[in-house]
PDB file of C-alpha atoms in Angstrom:
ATOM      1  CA  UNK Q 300     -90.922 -37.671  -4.874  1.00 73.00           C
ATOM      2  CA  UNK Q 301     -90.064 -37.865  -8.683  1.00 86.00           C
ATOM      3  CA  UNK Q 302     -87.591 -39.319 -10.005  1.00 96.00           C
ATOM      4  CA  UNK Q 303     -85.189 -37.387 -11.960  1.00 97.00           C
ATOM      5  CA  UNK Q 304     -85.209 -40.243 -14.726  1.00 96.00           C
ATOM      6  CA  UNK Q 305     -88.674 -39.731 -15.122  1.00 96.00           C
ATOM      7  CA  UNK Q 306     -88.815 -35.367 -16.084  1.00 96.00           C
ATOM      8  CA  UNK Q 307     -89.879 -33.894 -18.986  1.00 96.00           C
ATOM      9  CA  UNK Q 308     -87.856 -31.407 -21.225  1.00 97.00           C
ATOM     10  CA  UNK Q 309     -89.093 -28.180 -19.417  1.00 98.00           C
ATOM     11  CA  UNK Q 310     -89.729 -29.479 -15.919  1.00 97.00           C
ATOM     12  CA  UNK Q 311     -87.518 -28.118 -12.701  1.00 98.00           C
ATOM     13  CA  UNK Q 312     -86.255 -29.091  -9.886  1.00 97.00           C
ATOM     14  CA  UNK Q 313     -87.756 -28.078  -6.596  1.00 96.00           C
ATOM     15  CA  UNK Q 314     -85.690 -24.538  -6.061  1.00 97.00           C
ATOM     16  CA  UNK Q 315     -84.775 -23.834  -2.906  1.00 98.00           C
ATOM     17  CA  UNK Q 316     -84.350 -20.391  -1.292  1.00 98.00           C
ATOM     18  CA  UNK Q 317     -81.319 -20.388   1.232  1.00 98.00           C
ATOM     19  CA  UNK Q 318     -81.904 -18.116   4.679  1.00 98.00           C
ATOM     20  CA  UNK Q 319     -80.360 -14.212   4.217  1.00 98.00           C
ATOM     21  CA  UNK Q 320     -76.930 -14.427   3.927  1.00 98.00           C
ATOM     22  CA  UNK Q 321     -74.814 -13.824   7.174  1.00 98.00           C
ATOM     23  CA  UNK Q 322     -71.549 -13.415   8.241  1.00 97.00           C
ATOM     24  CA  UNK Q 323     -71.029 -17.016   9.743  1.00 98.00           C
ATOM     25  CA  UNK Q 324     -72.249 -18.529   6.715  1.00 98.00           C
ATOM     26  CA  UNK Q 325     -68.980 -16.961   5.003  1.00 98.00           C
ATOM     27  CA  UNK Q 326     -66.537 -17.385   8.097  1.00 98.00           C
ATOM     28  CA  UNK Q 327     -68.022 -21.489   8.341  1.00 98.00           C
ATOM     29  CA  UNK Q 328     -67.299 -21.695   4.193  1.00 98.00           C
ATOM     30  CA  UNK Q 329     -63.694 -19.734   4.372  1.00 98.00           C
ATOM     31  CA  UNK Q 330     -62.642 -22.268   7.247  1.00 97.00           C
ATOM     32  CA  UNK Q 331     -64.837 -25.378   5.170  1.00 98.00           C
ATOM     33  CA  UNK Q 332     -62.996 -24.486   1.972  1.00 97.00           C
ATOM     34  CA  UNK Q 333     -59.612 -23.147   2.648  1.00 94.00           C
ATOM     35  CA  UNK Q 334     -60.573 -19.861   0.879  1.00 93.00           C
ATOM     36  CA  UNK Q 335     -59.776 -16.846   3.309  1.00 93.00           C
ATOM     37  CA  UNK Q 336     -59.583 -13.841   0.742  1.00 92.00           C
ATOM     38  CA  UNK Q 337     -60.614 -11.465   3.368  1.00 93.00           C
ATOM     39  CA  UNK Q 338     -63.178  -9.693   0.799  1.00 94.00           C
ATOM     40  CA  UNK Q 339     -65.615 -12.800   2.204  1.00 96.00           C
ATOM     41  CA  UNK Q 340     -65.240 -11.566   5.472  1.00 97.00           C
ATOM     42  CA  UNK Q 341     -63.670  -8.832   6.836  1.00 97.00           C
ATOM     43  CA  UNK Q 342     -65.196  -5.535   6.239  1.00 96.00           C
ATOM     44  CA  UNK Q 343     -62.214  -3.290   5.778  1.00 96.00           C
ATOM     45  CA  UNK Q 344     -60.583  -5.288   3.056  1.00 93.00           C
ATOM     46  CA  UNK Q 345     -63.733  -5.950   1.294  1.00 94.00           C
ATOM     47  CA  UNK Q 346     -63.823  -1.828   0.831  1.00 94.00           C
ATOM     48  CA  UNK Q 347     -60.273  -1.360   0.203  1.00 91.00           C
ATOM     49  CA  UNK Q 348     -60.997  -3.598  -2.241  1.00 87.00           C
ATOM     50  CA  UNK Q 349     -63.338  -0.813  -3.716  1.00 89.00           C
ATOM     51  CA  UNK Q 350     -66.729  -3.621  -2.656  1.00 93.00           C
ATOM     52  CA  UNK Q 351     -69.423  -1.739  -0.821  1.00 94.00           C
ATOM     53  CA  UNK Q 352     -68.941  -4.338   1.986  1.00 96.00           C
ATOM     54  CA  UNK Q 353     -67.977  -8.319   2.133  1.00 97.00           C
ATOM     55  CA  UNK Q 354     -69.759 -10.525  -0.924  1.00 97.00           C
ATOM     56  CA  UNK Q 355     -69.887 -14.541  -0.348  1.00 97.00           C
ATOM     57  CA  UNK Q 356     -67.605 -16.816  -2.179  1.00 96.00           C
ATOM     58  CA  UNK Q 357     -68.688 -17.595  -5.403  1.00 96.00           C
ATOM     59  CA  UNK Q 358     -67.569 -20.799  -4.202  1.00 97.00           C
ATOM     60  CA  UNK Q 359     -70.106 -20.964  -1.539  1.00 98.00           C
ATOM     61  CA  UNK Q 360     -73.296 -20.310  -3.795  1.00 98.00           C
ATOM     62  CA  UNK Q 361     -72.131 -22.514  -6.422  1.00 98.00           C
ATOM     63  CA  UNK Q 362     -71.501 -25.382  -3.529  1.00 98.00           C
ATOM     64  CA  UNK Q 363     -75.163 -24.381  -2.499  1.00 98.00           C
ATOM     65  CA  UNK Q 364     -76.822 -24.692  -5.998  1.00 98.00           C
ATOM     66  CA  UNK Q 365     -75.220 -28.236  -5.824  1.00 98.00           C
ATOM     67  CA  UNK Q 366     -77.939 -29.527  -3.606  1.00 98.00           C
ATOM     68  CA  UNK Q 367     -80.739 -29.136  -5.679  1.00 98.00           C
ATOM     69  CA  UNK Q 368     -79.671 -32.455  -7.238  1.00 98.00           C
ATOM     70  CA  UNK Q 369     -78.206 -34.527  -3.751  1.00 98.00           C
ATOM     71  CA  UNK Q 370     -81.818 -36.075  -3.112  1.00 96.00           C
ATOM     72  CA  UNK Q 371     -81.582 -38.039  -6.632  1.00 97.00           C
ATOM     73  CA  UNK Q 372     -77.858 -39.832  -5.294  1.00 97.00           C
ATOM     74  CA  UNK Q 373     -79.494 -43.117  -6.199  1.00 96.00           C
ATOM     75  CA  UNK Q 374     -80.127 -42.733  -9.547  1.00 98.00           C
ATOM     76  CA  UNK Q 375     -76.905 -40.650 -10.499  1.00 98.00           C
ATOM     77  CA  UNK Q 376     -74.567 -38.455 -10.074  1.00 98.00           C
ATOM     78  CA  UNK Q 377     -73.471 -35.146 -11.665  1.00 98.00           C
ATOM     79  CA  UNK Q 378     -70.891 -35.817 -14.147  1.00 98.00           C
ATOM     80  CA  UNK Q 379     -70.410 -31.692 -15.833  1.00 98.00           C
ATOM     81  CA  UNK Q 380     -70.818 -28.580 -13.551  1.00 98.00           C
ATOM     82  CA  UNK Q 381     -70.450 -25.152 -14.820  1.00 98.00           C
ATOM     83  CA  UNK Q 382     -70.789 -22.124 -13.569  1.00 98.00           C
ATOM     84  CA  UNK Q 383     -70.599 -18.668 -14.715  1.00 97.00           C
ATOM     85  CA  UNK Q 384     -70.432 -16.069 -11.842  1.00 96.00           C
ATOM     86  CA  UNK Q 385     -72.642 -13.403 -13.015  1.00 94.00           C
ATOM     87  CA  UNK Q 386     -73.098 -11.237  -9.891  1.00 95.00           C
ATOM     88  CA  UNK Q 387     -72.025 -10.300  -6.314  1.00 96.00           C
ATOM     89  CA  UNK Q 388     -74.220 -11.729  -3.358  1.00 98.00           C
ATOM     90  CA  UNK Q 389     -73.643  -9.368  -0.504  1.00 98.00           C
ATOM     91  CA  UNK Q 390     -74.865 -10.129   3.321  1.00 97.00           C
ATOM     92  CA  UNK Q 391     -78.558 -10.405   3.969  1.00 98.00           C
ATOM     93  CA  UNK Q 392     -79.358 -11.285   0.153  1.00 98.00           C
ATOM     94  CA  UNK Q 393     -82.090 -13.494  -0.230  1.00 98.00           C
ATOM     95  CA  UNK Q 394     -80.823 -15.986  -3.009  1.00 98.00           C
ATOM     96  CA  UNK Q 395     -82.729 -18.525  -4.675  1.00 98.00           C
ATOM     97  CA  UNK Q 396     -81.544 -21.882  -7.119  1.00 98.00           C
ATOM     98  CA  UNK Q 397     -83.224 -23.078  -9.723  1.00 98.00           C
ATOM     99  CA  UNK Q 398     -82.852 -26.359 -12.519  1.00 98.00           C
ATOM    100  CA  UNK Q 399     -85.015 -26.402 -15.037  1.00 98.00           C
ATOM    101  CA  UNK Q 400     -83.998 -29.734 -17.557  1.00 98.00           C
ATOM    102  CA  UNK Q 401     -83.461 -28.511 -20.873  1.00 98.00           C
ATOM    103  CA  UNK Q 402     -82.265 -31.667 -23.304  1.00 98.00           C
ATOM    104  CA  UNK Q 403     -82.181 -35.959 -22.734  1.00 96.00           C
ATOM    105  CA  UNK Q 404     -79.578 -37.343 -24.436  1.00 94.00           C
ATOM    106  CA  UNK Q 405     -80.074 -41.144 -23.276  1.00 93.00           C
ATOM    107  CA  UNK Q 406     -78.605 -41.333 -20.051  1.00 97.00           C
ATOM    108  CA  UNK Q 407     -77.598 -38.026 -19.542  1.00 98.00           C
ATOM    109  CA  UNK Q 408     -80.422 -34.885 -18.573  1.00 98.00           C
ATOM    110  CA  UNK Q 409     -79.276 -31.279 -18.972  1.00 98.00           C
ATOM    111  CA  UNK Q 410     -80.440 -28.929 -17.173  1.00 98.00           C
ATOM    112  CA  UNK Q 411     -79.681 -25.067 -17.083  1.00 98.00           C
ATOM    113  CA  UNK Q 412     -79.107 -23.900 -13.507  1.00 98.00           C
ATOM    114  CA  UNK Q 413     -79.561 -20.499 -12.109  1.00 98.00           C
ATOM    115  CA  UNK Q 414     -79.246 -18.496  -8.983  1.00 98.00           C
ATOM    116  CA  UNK Q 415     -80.780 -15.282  -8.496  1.00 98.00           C
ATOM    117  CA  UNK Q 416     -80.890 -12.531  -5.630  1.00 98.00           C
ATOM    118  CA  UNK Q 417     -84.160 -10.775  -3.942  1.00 98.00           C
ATOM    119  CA  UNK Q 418     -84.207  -8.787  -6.958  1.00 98.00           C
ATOM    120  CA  UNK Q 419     -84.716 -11.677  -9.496  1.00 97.00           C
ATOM    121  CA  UNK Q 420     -81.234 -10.630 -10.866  1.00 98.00           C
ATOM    122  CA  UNK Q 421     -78.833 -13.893 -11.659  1.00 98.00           C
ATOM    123  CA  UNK Q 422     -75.659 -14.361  -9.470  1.00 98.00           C
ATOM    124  CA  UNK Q 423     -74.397 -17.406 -10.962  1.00 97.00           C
ATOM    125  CA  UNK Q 424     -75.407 -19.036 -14.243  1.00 98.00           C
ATOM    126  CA  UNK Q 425     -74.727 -22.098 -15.744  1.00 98.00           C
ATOM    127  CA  UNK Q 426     -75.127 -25.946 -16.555  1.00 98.00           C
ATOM    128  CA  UNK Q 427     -75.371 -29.140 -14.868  1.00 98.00           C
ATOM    129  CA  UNK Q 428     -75.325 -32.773 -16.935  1.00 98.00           C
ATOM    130  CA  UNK Q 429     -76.324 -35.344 -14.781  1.00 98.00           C
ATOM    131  CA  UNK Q 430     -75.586 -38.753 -15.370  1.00 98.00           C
ATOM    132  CA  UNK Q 431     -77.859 -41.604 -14.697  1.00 98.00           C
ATOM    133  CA  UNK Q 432     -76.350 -45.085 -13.519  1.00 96.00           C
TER     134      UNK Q 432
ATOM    135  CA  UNK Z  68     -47.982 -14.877 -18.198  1.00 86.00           C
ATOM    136  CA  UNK Z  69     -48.197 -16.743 -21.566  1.00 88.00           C
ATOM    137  CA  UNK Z  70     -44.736 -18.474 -20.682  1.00 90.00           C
ATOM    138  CA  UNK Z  71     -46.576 -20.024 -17.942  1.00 93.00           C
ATOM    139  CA  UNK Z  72     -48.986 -21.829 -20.442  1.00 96.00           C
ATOM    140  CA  UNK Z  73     -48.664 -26.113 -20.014  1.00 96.00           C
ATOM    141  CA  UNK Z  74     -47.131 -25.748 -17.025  1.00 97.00           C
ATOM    142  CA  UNK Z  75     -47.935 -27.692 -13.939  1.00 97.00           C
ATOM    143  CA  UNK Z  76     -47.687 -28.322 -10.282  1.00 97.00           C
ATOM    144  CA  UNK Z  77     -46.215 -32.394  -9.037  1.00 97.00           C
ATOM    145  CA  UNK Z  78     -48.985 -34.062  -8.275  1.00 98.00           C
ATOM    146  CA  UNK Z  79     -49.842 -34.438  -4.475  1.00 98.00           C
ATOM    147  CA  UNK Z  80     -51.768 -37.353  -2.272  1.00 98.00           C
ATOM    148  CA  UNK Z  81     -54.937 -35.987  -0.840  1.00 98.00           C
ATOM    149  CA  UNK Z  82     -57.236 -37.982   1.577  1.00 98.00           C
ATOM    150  CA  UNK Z  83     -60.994 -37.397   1.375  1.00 98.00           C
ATOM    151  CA  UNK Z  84     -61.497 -36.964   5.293  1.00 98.00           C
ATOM    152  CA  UNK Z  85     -64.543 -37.702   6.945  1.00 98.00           C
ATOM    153  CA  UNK Z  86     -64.324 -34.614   8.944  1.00 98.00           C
ATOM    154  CA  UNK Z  87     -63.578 -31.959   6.093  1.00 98.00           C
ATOM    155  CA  UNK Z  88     -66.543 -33.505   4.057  1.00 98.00           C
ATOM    156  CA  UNK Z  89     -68.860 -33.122   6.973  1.00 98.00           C
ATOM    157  CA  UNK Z  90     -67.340 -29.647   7.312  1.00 98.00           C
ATOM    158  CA  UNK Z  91     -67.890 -28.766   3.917  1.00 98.00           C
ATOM    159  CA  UNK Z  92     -71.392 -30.052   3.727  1.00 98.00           C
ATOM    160  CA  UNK Z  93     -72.759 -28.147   6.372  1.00 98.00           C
ATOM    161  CA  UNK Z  94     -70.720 -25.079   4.880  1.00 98.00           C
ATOM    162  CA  UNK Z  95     -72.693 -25.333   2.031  1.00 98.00           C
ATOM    163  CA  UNK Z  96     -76.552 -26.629   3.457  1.00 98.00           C
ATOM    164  CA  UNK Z  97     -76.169 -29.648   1.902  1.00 98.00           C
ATOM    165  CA  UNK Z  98     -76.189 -32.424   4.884  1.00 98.00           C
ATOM    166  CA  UNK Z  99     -77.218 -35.245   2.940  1.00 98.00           C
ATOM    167  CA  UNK Z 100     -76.910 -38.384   4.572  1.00 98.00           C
ATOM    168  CA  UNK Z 101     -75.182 -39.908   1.785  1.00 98.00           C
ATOM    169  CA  UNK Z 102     -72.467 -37.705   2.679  1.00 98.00           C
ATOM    170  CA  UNK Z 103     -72.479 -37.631   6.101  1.00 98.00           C
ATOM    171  CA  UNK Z 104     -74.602 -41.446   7.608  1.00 98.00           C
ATOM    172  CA  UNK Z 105     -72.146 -43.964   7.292  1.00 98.00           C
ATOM    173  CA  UNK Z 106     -75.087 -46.428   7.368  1.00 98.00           C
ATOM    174  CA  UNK Z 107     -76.125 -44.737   4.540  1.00 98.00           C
ATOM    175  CA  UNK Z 108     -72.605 -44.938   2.388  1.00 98.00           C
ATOM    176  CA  UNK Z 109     -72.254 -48.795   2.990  1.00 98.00           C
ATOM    177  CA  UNK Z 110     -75.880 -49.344   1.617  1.00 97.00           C
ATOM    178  CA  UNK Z 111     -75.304 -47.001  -1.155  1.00 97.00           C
ATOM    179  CA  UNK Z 112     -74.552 -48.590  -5.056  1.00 97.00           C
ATOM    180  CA  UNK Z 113     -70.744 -46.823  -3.853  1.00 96.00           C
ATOM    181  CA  UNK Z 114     -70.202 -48.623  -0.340  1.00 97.00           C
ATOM    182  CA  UNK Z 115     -69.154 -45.872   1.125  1.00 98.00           C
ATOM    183  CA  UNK Z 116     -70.140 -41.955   2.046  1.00 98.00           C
ATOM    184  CA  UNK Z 117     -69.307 -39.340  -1.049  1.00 98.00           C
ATOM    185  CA  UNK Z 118     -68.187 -35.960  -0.836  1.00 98.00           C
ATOM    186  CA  UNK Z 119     -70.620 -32.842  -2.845  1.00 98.00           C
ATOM    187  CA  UNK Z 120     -69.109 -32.358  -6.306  1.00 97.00           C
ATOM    188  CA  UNK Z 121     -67.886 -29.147  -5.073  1.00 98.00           C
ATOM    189  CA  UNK Z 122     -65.809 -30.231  -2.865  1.00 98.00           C
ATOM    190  CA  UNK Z 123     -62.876 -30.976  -4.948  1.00 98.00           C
ATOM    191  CA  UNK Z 124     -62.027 -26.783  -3.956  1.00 96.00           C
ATOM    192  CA  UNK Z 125     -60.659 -28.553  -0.852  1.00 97.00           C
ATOM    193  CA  UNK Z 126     -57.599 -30.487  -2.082  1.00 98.00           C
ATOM    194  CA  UNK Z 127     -53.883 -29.501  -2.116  1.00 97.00           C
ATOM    195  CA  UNK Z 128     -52.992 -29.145  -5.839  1.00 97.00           C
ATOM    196  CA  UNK Z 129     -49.392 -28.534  -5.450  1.00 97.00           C
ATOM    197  CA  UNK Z 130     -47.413 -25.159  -6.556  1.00 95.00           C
ATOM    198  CA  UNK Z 131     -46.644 -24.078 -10.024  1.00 95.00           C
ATOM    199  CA  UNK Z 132     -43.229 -23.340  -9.860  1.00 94.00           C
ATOM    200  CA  UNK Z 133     -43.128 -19.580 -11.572  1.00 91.00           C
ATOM    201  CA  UNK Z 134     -46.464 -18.602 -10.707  1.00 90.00           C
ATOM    202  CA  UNK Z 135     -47.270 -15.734  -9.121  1.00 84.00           C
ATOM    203  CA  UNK Z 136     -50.818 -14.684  -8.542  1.00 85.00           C
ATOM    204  CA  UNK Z 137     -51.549 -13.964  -5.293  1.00 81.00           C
ATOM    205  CA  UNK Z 138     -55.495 -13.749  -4.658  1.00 78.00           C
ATOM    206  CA  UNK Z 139     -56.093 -10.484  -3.631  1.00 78.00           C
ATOM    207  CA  UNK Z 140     -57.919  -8.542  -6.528  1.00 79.00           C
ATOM    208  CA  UNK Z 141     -57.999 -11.753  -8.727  1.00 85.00           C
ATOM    209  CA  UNK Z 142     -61.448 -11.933  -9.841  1.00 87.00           C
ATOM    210  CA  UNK Z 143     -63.135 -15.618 -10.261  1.00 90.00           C
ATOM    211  CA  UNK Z 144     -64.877 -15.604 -13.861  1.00 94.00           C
ATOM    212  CA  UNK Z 145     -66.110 -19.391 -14.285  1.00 97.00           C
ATOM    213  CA  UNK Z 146     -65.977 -22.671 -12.903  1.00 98.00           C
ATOM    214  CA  UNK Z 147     -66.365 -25.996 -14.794  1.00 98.00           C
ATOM    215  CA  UNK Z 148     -65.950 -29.346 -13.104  1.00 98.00           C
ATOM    216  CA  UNK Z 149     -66.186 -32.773 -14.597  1.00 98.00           C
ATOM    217  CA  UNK Z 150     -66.715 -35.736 -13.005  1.00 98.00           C
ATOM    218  CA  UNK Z 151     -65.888 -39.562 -13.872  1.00 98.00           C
ATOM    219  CA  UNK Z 152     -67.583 -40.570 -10.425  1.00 98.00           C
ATOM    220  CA  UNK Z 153     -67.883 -39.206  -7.130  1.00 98.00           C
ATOM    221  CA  UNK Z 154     -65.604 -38.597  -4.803  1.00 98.00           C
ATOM    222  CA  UNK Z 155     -65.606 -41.524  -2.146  1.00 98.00           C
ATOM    223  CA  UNK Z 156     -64.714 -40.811   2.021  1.00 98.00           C
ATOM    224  CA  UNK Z 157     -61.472 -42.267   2.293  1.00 98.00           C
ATOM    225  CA  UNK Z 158     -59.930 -42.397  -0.615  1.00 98.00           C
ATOM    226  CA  UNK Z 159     -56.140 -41.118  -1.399  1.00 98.00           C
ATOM    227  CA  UNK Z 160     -57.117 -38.787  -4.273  1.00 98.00           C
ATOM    228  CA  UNK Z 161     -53.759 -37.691  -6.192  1.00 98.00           C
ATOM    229  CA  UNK Z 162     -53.734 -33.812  -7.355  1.00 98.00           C
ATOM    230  CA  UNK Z 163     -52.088 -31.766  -9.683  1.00 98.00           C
ATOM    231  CA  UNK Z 164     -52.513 -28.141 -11.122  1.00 98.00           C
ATOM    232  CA  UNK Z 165     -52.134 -26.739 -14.759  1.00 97.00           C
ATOM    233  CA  UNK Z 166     -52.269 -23.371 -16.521  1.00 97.00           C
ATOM    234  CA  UNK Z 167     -53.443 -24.504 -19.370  1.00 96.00           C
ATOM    235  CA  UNK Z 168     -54.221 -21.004 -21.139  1.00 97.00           C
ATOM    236  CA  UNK Z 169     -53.707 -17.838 -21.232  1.00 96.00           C
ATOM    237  CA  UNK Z 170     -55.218 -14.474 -23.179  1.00 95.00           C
ATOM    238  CA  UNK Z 171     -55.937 -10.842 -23.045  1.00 94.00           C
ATOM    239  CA  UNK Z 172     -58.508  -9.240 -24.343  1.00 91.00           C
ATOM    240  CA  UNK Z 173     -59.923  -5.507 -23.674  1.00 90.00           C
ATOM    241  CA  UNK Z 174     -62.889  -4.957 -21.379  1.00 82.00           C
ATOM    242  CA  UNK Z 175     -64.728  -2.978 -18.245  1.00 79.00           C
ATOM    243  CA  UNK Z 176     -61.483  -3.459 -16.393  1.00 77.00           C
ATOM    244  CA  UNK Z 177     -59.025  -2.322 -18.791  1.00 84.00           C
ATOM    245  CA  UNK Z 178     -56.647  -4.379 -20.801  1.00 89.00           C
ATOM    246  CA  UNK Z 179     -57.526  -7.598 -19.279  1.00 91.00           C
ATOM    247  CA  UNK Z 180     -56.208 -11.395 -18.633  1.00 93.00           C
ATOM    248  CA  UNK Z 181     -57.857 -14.401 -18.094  1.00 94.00           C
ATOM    249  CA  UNK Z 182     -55.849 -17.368 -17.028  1.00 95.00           C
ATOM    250  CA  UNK Z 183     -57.735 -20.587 -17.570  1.00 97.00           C
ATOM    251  CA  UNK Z 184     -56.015 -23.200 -14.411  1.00 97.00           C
ATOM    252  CA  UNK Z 185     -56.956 -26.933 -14.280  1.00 98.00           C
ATOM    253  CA  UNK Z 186     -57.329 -28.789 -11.304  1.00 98.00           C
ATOM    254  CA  UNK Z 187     -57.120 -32.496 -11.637  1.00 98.00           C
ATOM    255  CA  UNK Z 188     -57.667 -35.300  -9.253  1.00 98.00           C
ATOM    256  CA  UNK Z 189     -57.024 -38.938 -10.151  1.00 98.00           C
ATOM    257  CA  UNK Z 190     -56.637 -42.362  -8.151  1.00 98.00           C
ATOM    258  CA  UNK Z 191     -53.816 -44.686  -7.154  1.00 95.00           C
ATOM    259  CA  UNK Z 192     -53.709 -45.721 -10.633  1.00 97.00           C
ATOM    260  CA  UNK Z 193     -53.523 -42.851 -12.429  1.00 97.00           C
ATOM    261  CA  UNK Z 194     -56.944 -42.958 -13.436  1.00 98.00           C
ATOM    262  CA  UNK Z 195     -58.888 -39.409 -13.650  1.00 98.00           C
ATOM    263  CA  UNK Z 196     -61.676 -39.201 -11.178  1.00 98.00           C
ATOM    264  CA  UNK Z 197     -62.689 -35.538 -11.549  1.00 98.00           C
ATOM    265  CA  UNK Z 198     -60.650 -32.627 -14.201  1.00 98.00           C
ATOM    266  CA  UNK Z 199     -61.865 -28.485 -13.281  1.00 98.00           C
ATOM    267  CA  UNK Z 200     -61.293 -25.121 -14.989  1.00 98.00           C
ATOM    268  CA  UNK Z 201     -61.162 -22.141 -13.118  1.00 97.00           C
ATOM    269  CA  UNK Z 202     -61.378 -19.058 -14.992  1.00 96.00           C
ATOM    270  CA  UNK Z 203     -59.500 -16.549 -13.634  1.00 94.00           C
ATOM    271  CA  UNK Z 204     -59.493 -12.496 -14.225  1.00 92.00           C
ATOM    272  CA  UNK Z 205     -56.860 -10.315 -13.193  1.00 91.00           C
ATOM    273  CA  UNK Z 206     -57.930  -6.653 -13.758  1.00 87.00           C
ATOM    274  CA  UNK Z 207     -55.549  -4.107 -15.971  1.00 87.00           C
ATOM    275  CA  UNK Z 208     -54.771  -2.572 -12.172  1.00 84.00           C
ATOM    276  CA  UNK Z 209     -53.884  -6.185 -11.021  1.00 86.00           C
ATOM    277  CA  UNK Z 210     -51.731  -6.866 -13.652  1.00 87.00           C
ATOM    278  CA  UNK Z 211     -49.910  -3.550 -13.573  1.00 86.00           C
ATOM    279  CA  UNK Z 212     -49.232  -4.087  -9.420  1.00 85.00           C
ATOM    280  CA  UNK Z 213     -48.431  -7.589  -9.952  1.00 85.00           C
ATOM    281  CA  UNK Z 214     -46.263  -6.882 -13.279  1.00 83.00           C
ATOM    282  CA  UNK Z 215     -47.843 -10.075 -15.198  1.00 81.00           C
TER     283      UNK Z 215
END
């Protein structure tokens, strides 16, 4: 594997695409978090909430993205993580995270992160400075 | 809701539990054994298992006395965390929450707000270990039921 301390300006991560998004995934993150707004679960109060049906946590892709970087623990850690949440993931989506590293500024890489649905539309959107030790 | 602006919760002692990290990691896919083998954690540069930077959602932050913003209809906007170090298994981590702006400005959902809230973690000594913004939106309909 590469190390992260050794990418090139314009080099990405390996993404990862996560498994269609289910029900449980949502019940095991509202539990996992402490975040039961019922629009993440229940059915009924994700349309009286005008939402064609439940969407996941925000939470719960942005926690997901996270991993992209876990492999590299040895060499750092991430020190900024910001996320803008750009669109609703609803069950059965298909979403996918990317990294790509955009600037090195001597110990720290920045890298733009994405995640996008089946239909190559973003999600979430945002940044990721990781500090090497 | 602009009153509300500096305003913060007493800080409260969390505990980074074993248990609600392996929780959380497996909420999330990300069962790393440097979260989860404590092999792993002693032989690690921290001596110990860490927690996924996202994790810091878990902690008790403490109430803002005066505000009230329940979550149904709020609308999450952004999320920014920044981290000194990682969070270490076991560790007392000590909390607090702050609204630390407020504005309104006109958009898809009528007249809207957006209430920026920290939440801070630091350790025994007052050091900070982590800081986070949450963006928050609360709809012209929200704010009207709500009366903020």
């Amino acid at each position: 594997m590469t190390k992260i301390a050794e990418l090139y300006v314009g080099d990405t991560l390996n993404e990862i695409q996560l498994d269609p998004v289910s029900r449980i995934d949502l019940i095991k993150y509202a539990g996992a978090s402490g975040d039961f707004n019922p629009i993440h679960t229940i059915d009924e109060e994700a349309k009286k909430a005008g939402l064609p049906g439940i969407i996941a946590h925000g939470m719960w892709t942005m926690g997901n993205l996270a991993k992209l970087f876990t492999t590299y623990y040895e060499e750092g850690f991430i020190q900024d993580y910001s996320i803008r949440f750009r669109g609703m993931v609803f069950l059965n989506d298909v979403v996918t995270l990317k990294a790509e590293l955009k600037e090195r500024d001597e110990n720290l890489l920045k890298f733009d992160v994405l995640a996008v649905n089946q239909e190559g539309k973003p999600v979430l959107k945002g940044n990721v400075v990781y500090r090497l030790f | 809701m602009k009153e509300m602006i500096g305003k913060a919760s007493a800080k409260v002692r969390n505990t980074v539990e074993r248990g609600a990290v392996k929780k959380f990691a497996e909420a999330v896919g990300d069962v790393h054994p440097i979260y989860l083998d404590e092999e792993v954690g002693k032989k690690s540069r921290f001596g110990e298992n860490i927690a996924p930077p996202t994790f810091a959602r878990v902690f008790d932050y403490g109430v803002i006395e005066g505000l009230n913003m329940p979550n149904k209809g709020l609308i999450h906007g952004e999320q920014i965390y920044h981290y000194e170090r990682p969070l270490l298994v076991g560790e007392d981590v000590y909390c607090y929450a702050k609204v630390s702006d407020y504005y309104e400005k006109p958009g898809a959902l009528g007249n809207m707000g957006f209430v920026v809230l920290e939440n801070n973690g630091e350790d025994k000594d007052g050091k900070t270990i982590f800081t986070s913004k949450s963006i928050v939106i609360l709809s012209e309909a929200y704010r009207k039921v709500q009366q903020v």
